[in-house]
Short mmCIF file of C-alpha atoms in Angstrom, two decimals:
data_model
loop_
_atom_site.label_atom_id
_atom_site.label_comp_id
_atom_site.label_asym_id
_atom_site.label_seq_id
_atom_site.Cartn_x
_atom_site.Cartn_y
_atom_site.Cartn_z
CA UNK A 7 93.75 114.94 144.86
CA UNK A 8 92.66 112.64 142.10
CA UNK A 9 90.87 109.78 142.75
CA UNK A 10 90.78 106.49 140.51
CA UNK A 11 88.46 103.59 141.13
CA UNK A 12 88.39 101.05 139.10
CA UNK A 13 85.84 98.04 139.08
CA UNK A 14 84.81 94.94 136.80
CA UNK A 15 87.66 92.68 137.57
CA UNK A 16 87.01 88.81 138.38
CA UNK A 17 87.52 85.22 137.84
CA UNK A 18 87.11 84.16 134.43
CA UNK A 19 88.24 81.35 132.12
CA UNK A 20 90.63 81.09 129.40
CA UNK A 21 88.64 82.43 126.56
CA UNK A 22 86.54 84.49 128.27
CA UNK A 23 85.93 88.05 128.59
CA UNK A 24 85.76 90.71 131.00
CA UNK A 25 85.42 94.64 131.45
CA UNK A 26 87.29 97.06 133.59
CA UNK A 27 86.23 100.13 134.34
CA UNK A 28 87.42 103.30 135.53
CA UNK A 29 86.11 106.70 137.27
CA UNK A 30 88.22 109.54 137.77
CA UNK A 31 86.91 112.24 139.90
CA UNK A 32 88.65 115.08 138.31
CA UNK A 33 90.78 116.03 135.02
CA UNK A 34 94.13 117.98 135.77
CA UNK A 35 96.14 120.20 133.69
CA UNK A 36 98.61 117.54 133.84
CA UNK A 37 96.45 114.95 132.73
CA UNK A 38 97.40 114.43 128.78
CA UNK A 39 96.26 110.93 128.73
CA UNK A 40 94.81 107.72 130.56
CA UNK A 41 95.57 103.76 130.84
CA UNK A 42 95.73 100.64 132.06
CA UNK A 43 98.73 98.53 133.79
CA UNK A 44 98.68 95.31 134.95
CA UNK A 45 101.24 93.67 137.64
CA UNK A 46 101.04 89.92 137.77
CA UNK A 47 103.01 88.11 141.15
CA UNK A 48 106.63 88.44 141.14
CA UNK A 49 106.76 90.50 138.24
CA UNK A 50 107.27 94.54 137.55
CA UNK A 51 104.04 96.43 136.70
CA UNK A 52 103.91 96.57 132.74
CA UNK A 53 101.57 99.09 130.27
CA UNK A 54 98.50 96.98 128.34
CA UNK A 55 96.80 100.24 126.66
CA UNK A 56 96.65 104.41 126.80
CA UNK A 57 94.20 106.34 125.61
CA UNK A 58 95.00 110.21 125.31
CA UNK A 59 92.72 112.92 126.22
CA UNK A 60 91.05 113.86 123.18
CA UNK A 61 90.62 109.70 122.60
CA UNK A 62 91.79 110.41 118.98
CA UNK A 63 95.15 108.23 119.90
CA UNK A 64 94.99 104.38 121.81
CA UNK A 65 98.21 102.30 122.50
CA UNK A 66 98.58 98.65 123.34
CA UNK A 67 101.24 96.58 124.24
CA UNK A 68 102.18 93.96 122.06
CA UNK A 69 101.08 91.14 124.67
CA UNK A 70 97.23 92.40 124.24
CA UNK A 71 96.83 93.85 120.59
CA UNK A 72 93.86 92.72 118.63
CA UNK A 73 92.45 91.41 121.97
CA UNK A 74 92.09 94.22 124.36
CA UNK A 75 90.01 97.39 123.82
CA UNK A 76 90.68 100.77 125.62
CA UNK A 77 88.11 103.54 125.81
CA UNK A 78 86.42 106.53 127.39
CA UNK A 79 82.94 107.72 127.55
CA UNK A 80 81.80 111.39 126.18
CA UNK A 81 82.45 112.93 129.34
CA UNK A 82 85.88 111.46 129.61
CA UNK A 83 85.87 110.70 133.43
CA UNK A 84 85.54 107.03 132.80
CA UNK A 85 87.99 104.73 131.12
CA UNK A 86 87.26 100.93 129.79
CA UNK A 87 89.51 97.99 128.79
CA UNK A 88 87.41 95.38 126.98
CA UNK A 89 89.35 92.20 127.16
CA UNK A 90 88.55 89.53 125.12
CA UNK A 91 90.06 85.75 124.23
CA UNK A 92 91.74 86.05 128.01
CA UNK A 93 94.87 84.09 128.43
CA UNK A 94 95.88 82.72 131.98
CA UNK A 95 99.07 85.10 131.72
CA UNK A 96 97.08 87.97 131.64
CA UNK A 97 96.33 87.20 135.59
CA UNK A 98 97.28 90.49 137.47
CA UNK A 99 95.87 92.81 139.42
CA UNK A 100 95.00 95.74 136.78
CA UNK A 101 95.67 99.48 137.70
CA UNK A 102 94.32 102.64 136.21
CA UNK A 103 96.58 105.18 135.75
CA UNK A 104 96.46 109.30 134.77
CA UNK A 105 99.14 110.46 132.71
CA UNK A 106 101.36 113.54 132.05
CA UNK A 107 102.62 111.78 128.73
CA UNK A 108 100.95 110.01 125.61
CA UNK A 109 101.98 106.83 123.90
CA UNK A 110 102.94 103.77 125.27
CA UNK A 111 102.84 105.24 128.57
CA UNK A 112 105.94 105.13 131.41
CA UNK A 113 105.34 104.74 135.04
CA UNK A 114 107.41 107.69 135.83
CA UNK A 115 104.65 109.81 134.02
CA UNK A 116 102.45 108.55 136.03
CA UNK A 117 100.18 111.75 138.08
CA UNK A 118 97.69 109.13 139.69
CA UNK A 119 97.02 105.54 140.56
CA UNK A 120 94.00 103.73 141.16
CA UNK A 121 93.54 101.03 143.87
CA UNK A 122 93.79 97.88 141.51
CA UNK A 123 91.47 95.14 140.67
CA UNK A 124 92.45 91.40 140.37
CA UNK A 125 91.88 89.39 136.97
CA UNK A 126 92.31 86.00 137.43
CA UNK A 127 92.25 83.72 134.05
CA UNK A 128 92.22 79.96 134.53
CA UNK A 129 93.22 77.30 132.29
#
């Protein structure tokens, strides 16, 4: 069983910046990629950014180009998301996510979930 934990979340203002990271135990066969979602109150859980294995490929949802930053370090078993110039819609709680697909990145695809950590932007 693969295990995501993901840390780094927090209060911050409008403007601000934070950093999310991610540690997956293991890689699987099935693992062809990795991302971020986010799931605000109310609302469905939405993509923000994917990164595929071999990190030569990153997606972002319109919502967070030019702001947010996905990445992984050399040995691949942690994933970032730099966010920069926050907004107060991009409160959520943000999940890490291994994936059987690349691209913008489906939550049927999904293999794994991590636990969630809570961004809160204020105005």
């Amino acid at each position: 069983q693969v295990q995501l934990v993901e840390s780094g979340g927090g209060l911050v203002q409008a403007g601000g910046s934070l950093r999310l990271s991610c540690v997956a135990s293991e890689r699987t066969i099935s693992t062809f990629a990795m991302g971020w979602f986010r799931q605000a109150p109310g609302k469905e859980r939405e993509f923000v950014a994917a990164i595929d294995w071999s990190g030569s490929r990153t997606t972002y949802a319109e919502s967070v180009k030019g702001r947010f930053a996905v990445s992984r370090e050399n040995a691949k078993t942690t994933l970032y998301l730099q966010m920069n110039n926050l907004k107060p819609e991009d409160t959520a709680v943000y999940y890490c996510a291994d994936s059987s697909e690349t691209g913008r990145l489906t939550t049927p695809r999904i293999n794994y979930w991590g636990q969630g950590t809570q961004v809160t932007v204020s105005a």
